[in-house]
Coordinates of C-alpha atoms in Angstrom, one line a residue:
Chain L
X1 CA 3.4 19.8 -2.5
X2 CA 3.6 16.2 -2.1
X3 CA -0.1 15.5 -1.9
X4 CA 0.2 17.1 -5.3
X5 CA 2.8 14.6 -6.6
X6 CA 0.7 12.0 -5.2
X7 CA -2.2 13.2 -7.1
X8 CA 0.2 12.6 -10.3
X9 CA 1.6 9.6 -9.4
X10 CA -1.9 8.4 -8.8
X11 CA -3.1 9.1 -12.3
X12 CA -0.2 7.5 -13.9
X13 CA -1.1 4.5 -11.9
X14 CA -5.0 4.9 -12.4
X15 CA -4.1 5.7 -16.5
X16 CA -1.7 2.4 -16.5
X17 CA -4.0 0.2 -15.2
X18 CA -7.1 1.4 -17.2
X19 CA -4.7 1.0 -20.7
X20 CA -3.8 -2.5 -19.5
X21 CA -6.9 -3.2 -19.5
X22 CA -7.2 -4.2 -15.6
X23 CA -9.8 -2.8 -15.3
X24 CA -12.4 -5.9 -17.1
X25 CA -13.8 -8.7 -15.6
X26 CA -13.2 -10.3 -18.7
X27 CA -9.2 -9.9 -18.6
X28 CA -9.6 -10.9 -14.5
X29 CA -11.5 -13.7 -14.8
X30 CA -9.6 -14.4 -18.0
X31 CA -6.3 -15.1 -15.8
X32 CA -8.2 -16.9 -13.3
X33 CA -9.2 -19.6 -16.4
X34 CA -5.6 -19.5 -17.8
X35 CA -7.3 -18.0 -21.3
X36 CA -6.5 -14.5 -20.6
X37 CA -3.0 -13.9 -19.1
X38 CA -2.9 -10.1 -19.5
X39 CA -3.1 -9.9 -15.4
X40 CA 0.0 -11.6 -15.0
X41 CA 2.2 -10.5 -17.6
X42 CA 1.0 -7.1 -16.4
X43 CA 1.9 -7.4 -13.1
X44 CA 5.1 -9.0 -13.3
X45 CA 6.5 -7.0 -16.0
X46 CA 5.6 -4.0 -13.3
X47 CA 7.1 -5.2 -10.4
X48 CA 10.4 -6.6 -12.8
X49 CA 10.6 -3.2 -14.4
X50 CA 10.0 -1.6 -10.5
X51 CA 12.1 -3.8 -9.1
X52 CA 14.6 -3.6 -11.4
X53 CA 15.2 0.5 -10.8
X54 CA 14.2 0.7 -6.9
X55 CA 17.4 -1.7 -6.4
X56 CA 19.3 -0.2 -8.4
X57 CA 18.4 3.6 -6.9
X58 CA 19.2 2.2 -3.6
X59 CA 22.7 0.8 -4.8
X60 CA 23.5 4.3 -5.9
X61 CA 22.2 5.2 -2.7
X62 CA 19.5 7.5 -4.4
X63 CA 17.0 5.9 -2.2
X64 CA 16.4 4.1 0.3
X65 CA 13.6 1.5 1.1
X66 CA 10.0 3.1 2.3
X67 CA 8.3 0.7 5.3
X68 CA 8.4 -2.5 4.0
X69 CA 5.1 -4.7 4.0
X70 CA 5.7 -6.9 6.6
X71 CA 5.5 -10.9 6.4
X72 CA 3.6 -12.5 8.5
X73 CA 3.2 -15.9 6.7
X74 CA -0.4 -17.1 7.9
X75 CA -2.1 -13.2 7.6
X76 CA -0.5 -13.4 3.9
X77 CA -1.8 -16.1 2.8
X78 CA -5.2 -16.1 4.3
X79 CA -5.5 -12.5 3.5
X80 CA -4.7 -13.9 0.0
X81 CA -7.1 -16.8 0.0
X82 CA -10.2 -14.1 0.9
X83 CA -9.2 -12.0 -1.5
X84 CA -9.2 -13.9 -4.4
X85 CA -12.1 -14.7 -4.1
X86 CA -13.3 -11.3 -3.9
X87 CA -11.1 -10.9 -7.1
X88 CA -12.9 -13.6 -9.0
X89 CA -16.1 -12.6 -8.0
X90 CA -15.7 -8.9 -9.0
X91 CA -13.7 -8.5 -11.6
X92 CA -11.7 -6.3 -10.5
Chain A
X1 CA -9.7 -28.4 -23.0
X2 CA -7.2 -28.1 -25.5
X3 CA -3.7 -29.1 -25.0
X4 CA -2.1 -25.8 -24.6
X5 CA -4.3 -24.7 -21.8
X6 CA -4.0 -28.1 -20.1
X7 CA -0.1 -27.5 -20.7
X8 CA -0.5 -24.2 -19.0
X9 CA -2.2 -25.6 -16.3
X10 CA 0.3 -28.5 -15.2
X11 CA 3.1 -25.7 -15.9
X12 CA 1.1 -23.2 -13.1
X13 CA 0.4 -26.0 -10.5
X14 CA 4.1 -26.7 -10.9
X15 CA 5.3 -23.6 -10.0
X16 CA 2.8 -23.2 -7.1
X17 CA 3.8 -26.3 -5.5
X18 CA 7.6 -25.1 -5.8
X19 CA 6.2 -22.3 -4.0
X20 CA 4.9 -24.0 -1.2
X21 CA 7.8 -25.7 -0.7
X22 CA 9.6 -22.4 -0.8
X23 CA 6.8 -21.2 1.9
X24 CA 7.8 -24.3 4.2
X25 CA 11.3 -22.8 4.8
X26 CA 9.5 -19.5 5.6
X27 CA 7.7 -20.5 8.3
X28 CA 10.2 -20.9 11.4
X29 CA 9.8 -17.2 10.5
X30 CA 8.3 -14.1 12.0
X31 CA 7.3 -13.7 15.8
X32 CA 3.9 -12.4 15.6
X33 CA 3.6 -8.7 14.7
X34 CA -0.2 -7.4 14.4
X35 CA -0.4 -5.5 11.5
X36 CA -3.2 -4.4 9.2
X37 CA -1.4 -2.1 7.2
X38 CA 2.6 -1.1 6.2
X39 CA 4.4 -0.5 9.6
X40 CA 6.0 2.7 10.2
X41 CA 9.5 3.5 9.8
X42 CA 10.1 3.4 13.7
X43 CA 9.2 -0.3 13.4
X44 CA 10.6 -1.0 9.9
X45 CA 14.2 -0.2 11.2
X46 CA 14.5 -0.6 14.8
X47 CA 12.0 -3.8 14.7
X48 CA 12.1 -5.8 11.5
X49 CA 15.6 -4.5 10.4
X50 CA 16.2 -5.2 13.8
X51 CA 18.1 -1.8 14.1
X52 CA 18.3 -0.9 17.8
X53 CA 15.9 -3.0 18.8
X54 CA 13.8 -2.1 21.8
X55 CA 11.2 -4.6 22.3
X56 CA 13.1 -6.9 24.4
X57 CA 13.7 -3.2 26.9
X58 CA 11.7 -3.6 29.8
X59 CA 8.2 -5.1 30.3
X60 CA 6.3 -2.6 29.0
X61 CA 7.9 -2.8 26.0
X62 CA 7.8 -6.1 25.3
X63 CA 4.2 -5.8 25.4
X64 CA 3.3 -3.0 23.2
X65 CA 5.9 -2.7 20.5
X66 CA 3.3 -5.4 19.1
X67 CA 1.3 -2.8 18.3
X68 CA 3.0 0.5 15.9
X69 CA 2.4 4.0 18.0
X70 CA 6.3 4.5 18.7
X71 CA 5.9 8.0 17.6
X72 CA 2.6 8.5 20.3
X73 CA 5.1 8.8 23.0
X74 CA 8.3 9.8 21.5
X75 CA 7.3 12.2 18.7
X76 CA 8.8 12.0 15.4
X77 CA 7.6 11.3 11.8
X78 CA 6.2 7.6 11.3
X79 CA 6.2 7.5 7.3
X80 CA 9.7 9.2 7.0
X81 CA 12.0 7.5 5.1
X82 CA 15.8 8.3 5.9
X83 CA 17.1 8.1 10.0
X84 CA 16.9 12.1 9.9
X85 CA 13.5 12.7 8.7
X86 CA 12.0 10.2 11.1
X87 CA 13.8 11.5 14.2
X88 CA 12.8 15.0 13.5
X89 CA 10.5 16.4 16.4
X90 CA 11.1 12.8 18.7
X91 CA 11.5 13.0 22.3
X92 CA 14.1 10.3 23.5
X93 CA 13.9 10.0 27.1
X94 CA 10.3 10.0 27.8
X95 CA 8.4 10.1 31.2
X96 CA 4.8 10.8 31.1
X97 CA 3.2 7.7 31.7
X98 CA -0.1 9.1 33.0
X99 CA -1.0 11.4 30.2
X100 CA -0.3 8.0 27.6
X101 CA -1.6 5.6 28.8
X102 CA -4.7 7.3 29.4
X103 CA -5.0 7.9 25.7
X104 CA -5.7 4.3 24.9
X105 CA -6.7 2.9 28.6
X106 CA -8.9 5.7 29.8
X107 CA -10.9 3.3 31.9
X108 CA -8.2 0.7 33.5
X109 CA -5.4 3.8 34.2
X110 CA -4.7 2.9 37.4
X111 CA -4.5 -1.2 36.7
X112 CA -1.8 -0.2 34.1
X113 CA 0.4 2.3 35.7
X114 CA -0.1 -0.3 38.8
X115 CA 1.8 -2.9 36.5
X116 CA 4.7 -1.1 35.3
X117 CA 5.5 0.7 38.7
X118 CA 7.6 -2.0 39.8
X119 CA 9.6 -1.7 36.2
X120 CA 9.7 1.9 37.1
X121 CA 10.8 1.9 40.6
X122 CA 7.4 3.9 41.9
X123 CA 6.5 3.7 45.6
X124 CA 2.9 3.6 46.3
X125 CA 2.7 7.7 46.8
X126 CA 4.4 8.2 43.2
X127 CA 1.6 6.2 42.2
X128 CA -1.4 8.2 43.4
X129 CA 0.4 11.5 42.2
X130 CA 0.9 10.2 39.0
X131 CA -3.0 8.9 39.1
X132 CA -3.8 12.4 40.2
X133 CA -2.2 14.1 37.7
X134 CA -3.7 11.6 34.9
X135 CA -7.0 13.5 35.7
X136 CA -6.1 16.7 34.0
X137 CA -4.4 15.3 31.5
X138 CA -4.9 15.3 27.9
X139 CA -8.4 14.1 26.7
X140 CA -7.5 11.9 23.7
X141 CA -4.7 10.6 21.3
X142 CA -5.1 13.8 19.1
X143 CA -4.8 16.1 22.1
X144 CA -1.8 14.3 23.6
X145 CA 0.3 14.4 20.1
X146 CA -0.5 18.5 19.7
X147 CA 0.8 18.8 23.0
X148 CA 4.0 16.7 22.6
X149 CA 4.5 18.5 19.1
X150 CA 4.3 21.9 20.4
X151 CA 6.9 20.9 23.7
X152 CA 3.9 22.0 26.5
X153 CA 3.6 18.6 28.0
X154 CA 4.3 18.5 31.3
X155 CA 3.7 15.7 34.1
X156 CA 5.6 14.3 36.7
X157 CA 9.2 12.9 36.3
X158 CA 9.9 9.6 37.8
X159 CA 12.5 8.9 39.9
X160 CA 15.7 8.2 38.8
X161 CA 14.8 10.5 35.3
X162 CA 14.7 13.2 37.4
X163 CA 18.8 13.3 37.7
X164 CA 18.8 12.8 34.1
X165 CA 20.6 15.6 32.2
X166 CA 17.6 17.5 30.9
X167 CA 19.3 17.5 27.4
X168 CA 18.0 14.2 26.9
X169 CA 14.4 15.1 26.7
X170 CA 15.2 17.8 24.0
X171 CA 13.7 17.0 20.4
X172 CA 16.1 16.2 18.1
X173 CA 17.3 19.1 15.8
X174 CA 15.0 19.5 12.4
X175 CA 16.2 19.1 9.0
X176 CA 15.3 20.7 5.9
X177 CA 13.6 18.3 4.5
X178 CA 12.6 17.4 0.5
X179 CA 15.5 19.6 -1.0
X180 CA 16.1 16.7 -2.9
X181 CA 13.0 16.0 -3.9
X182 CA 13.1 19.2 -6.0
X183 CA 16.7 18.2 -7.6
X184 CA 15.0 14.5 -8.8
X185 CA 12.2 16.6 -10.0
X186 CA 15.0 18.5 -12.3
X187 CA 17.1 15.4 -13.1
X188 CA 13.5 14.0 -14.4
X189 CA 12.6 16.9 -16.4
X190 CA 16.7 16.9 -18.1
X191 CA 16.1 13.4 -18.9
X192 CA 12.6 14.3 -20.7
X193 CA 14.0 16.7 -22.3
X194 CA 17.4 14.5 -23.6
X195 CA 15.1 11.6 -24.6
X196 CA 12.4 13.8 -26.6
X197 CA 14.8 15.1 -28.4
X198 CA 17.2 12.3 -29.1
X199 CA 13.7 10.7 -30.1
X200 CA 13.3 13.8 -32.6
X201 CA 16.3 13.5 -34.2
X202 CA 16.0 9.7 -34.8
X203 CA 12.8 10.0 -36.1
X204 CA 13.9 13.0 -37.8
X205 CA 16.4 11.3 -39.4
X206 CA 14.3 8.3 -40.8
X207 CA 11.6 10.6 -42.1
X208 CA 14.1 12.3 -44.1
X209 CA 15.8 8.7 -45.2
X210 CA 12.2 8.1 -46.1
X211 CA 11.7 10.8 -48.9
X212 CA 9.8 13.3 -46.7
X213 CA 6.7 12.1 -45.1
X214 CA 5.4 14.9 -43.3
X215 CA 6.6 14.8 -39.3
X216 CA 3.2 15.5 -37.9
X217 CA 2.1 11.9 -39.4
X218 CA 4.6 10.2 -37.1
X219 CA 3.4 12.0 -34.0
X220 CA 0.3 11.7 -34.9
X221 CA 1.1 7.4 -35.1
X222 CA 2.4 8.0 -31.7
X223 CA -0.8 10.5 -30.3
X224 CA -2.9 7.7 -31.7
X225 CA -1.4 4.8 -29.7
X226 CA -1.5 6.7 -27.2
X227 CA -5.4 7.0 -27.6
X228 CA -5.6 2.9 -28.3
X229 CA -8.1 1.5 -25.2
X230 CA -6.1 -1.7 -24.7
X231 CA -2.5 -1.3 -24.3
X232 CA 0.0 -4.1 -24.6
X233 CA 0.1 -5.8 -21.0
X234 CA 3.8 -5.4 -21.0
X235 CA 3.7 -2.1 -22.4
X236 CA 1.4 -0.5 -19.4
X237 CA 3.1 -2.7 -16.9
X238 CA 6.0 -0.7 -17.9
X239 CA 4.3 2.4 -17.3
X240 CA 3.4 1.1 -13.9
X241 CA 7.2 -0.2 -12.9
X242 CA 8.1 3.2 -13.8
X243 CA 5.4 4.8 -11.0
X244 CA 6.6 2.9 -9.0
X245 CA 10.0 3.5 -9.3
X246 CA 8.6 7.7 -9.1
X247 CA 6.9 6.7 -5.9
X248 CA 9.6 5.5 -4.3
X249 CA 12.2 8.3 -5.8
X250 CA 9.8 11.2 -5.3
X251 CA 7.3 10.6 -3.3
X252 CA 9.1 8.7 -0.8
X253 CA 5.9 6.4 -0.3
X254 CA 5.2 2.8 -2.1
X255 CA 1.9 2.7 -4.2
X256 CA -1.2 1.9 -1.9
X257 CA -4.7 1.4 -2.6
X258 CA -6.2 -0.9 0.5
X259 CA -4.7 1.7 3.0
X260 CA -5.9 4.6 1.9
X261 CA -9.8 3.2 1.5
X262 CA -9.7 1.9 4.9
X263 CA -8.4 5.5 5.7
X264 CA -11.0 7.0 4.0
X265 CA -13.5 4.3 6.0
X266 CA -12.4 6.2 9.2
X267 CA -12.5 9.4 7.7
X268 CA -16.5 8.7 7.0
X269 CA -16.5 7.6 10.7
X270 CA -14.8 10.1 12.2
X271 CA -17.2 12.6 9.8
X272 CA -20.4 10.9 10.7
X273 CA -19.6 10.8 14.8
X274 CA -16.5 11.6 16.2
X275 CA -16.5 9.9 19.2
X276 CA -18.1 6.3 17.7
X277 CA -14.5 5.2 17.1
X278 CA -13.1 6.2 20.7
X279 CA -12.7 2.3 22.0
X280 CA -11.5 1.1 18.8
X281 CA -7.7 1.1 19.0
X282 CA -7.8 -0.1 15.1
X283 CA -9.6 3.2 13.8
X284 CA -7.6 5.6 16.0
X285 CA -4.4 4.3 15.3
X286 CA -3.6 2.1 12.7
X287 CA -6.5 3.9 10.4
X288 CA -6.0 7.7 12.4
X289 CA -8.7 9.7 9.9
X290 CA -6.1 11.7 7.8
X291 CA -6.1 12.9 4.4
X292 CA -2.6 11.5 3.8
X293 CA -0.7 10.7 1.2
X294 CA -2.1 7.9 0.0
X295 CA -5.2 8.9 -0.1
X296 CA -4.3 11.5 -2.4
X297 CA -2.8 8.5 -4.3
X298 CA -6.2 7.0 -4.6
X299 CA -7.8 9.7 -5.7
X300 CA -5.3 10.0 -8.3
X301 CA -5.7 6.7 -9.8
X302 CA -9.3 7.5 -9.9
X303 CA -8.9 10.2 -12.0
X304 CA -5.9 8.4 -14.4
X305 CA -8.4 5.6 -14.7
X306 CA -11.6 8.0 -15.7
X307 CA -8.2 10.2 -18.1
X308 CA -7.2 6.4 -19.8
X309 CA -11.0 5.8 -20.7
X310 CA -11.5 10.0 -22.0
X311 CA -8.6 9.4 -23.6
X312 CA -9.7 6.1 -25.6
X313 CA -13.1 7.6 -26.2
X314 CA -14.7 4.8 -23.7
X315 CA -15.5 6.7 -21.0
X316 CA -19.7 5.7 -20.5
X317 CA -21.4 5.1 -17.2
X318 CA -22.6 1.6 -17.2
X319 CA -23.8 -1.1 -15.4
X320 CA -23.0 -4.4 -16.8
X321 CA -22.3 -4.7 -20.3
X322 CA -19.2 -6.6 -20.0
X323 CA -19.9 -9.8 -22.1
X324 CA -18.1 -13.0 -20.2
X325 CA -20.3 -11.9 -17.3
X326 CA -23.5 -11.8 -19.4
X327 CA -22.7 -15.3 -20.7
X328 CA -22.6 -16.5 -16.9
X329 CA -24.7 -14.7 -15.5
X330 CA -27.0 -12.9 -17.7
X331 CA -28.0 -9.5 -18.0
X332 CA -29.4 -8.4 -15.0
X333 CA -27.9 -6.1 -13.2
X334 CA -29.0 -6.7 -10.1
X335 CA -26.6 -9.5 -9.7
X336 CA -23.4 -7.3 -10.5
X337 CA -24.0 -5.3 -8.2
X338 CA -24.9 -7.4 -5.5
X339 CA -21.8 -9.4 -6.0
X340 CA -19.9 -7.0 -7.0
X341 CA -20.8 -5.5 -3.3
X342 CA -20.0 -8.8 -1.6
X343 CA -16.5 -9.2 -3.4
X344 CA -15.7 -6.2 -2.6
X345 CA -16.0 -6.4 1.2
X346 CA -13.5 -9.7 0.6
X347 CA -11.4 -8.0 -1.6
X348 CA -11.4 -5.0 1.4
X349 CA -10.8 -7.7 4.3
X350 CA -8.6 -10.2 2.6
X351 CA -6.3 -6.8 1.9
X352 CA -6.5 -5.9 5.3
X353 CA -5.4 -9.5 6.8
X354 CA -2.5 -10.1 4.3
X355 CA -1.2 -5.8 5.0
X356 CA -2.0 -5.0 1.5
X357 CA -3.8 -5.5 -1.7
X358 CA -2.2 -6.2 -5.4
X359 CA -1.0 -2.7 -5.8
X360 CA 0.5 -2.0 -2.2
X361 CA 1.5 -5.2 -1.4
X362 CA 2.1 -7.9 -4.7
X363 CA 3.6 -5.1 -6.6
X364 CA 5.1 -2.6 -4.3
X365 CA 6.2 -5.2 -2.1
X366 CA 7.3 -7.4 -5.0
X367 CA 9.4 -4.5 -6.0
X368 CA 11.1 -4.8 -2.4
X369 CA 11.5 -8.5 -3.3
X370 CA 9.6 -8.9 0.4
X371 CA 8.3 -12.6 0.4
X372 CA 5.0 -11.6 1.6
X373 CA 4.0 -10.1 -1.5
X374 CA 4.5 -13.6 -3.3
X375 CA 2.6 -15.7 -0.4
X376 CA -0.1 -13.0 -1.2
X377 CA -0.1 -13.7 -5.1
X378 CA -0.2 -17.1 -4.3
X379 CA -3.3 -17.4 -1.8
X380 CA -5.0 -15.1 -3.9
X381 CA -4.2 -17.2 -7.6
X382 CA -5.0 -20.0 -5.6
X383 CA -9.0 -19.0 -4.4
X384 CA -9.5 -17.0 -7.2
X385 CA -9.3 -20.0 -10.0
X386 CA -11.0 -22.3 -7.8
X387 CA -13.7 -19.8 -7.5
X388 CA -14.1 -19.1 -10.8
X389 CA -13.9 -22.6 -11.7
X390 CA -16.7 -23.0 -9.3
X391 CA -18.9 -20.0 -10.6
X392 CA -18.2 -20.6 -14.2
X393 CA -18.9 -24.2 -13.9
X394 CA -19.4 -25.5 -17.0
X395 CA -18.6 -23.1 -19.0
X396 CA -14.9 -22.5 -17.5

């Protein structure tokens, strides 16, 4: 049953992306030369919006936080550094 | 350049440089922890919630809870989310060194149980029986958790645990599990229900206010954005908050996408030669091949992404008809896919380093307010404009 939810919650996230339009080099690289900013409004407008109701589930105790990703300062950013440029250089 | 994207620029390398400084304070920060992917929930309380912490207990210990196999030796359920859930099925008081460690050190067994019989108060026949019995003990990691699972381990008891009250090895006591998952589900479809029809009866309302236009027209309005190929950014990143929030609520799990492909990696491994990835400590336990749930997640957004494109009538196989990239590059294909190939190893290993990629870790984790997922936005704004300003050249 919860593979099947994950399924759905998938395609939300697959259907999301695809209407935001994630899914062009043109609207990745776009962000990338500051013309094209759709990648960043999308993305912070999803973690604001996420943020906004995982915090408050947990203050009504409805949740609590899954695993969080750890930090781990150098592996973040150098794992960020490589894949930007993977970003940039695929589009995706 | 014109002014407003030079404006834009300054404004960007603004904020990033606050964010460095931000990063500075950071960094008196994290003792190493060695991890490719989300830790469990073993680690994520008693470790970096620092809830019962036991990797200052004892030598052995404090040199393995680097690694994140808690639930190897004391049972449980790694990805559970509440105390209850994850203590389901553990063992407490555990004993059976030989048959362990023999999972991961099959060839240095007796170097390691050597090490930690001082720790364990072992005298040098304790040692050889325990070596003996290491022998005939499980073959692998697989083997070893059936066995703890299913209560039929045996092996000898050291010492001083043999006095111990044998209640102490008993699993803990299962819960039912997911009841509420079912009453979210129900809240959910109440709400759906409250909102459509709140919706109807505005709209109802205006139609009539309007002199009767037919109420199929204004579903129809809203079946046709629906169908619209490019959403308003804020509009689908809406859409993907809400997942989120689902993901977390429901499915008890934070969206994922570099996880489950390196998942699937050493699903293909394990499927092409099962024993290729016996000395890789990576593939067997960080990546264990599993269809879990996040790689039902991924093929899930695989299919939403192929329904947004049926739905928007843009669904084509292609291979390279998108036009910035024919003004830089031309229109071979050749070169898309051959970079596309190599970027995507980067994008596979730079997700790996950093624990995540932009879904599991700068939006999941940005959700969580963690500061890894904003070092990780950073680095990867950072190479990415530098490296399309590089590949674009003159034409960025």
């Amino acid at each position: 049953m919860s593979f099947v939810i994950a399924l759905l919650i998938g395609t939300l996230f697959g259907f999301a992306l695809n209407k935001g339009g994630l899914t062009r080099y043109a609207n990745i690289t776009g962000v990338f030369r500051f013309t094209n900013l759709t990648v960043i409004k999308f993305m912070l407008t999803a973690i604001v919006v996420g943020g906004t109701g995982v915090y408050l589930l947990n203050q009504w105790g409805v949740v609590q936080f899954p695993n969080i990703p750890a930090t781990f300062v150098a592996g973040n950013v150098l794992g960020g550094l490589v894949f930007g440029i993977g970003m940039a250089l695929t589009g995706y | 350049m014109n002014p407003a994207r030079l404006r834009l620029i300054l404004l960007c390398s603004g904020a990033v440089l606050l964010a460095a400084a931000g990063v500075l304070f950071l960094i008196p920060a994290q003792p190493a922890q060695a991890q490719c992917t989300t830790p469990s929930s073993c680690k994520t309380c008693h470790e970096i919630q620092g809830q019962m912490p036991v990797s200052e207990q004892g030598l052995w210990h404090k040199q393995h809870t680097l690694f994140d196999f808690c639930e190897t030796c004391h049972g449980g359920d790694r990805n559970a989310a509440t105390a209850d859930l994850a203590h389901t099925g553990m063992r407490i008081g555990y004993t059976e060194i030989s048959t362990t460690c023999k999972s991961c050190h099959p060839s240095e067994l007796e170097t390691c149980v050597r090490t930690y019989a001082d720790e364990l108060g072992l005298s040098e026949s304790s040692v050889g029986g325990i070596l003996d019995v290491a022998s005939s003990g499980p073959a692998d990691a697989a083997a070893l958790i059936a066995e703890i699972q299913s209560g039929t381990l045996t092996g000898p008891a050291l010492p001083e645990a043999a006095a111990a009250a044998p209640s102490e090895n008993a699993p803990v006591a299962a819960e039912t599990a997911n009841s509420g998952a079912l009453n979210t589900v129900l809240w959910f479809v109440l709400g759906g229900v409250a909102a459509g029809a709140s919706g109807y009866i505005i709209l109802n309302e205006r139609r009539l206010k309007a002199g009767n236009q037919p109420t199929l027209a204004v579903l129809s309005r809203l079946a046709a954005a629906l169908r619209r190929e490019n959403w308003s950014p804020y509009a689908a990143g809406v859409l993907l908050g809400f997942t989120g929030i689902l993901s977390v609520l429901i499915g008890q799990h934070l969206l994922s996408a570099a996880g489950p492909l390196a998942t699937i990696t050493s699903l293909l491994v394990h499927a092409a030669d099962p024993t290729a990835a016996d000395g890789s400590l990576y593939f067997r336990f960080v990546v264990p091949p599993a269809v879990d749930w996040s790689v039902m997640l991924f093929l899930g957004i695989f299919l939403g992404g192929m329904l947004g494109a049926l739905t928007s009538r843009t669904w084509k196989l292609r291979w390279n008809d998108d036009p910035v990239w024919r003004k830089v590059f031309g229109r071979a294909p050749w070169k898309r896919i051959v970079l596309g190939f190599a970027g995507a190893v980067l994008l596979q290993y730079g997700a790996s380093l950093a624990g995540g990629c932009t879904s599991g870790l700068a939006i999941s984790g940005g959700m969580l307010l963690t500061p890894s997922a904003f070092l990780f936005m950073a680095g990867m704004f950072v190479s990415g404009i530098i490296t399309v300003w590089i590949v674009f050249r003159r034409k960025y």
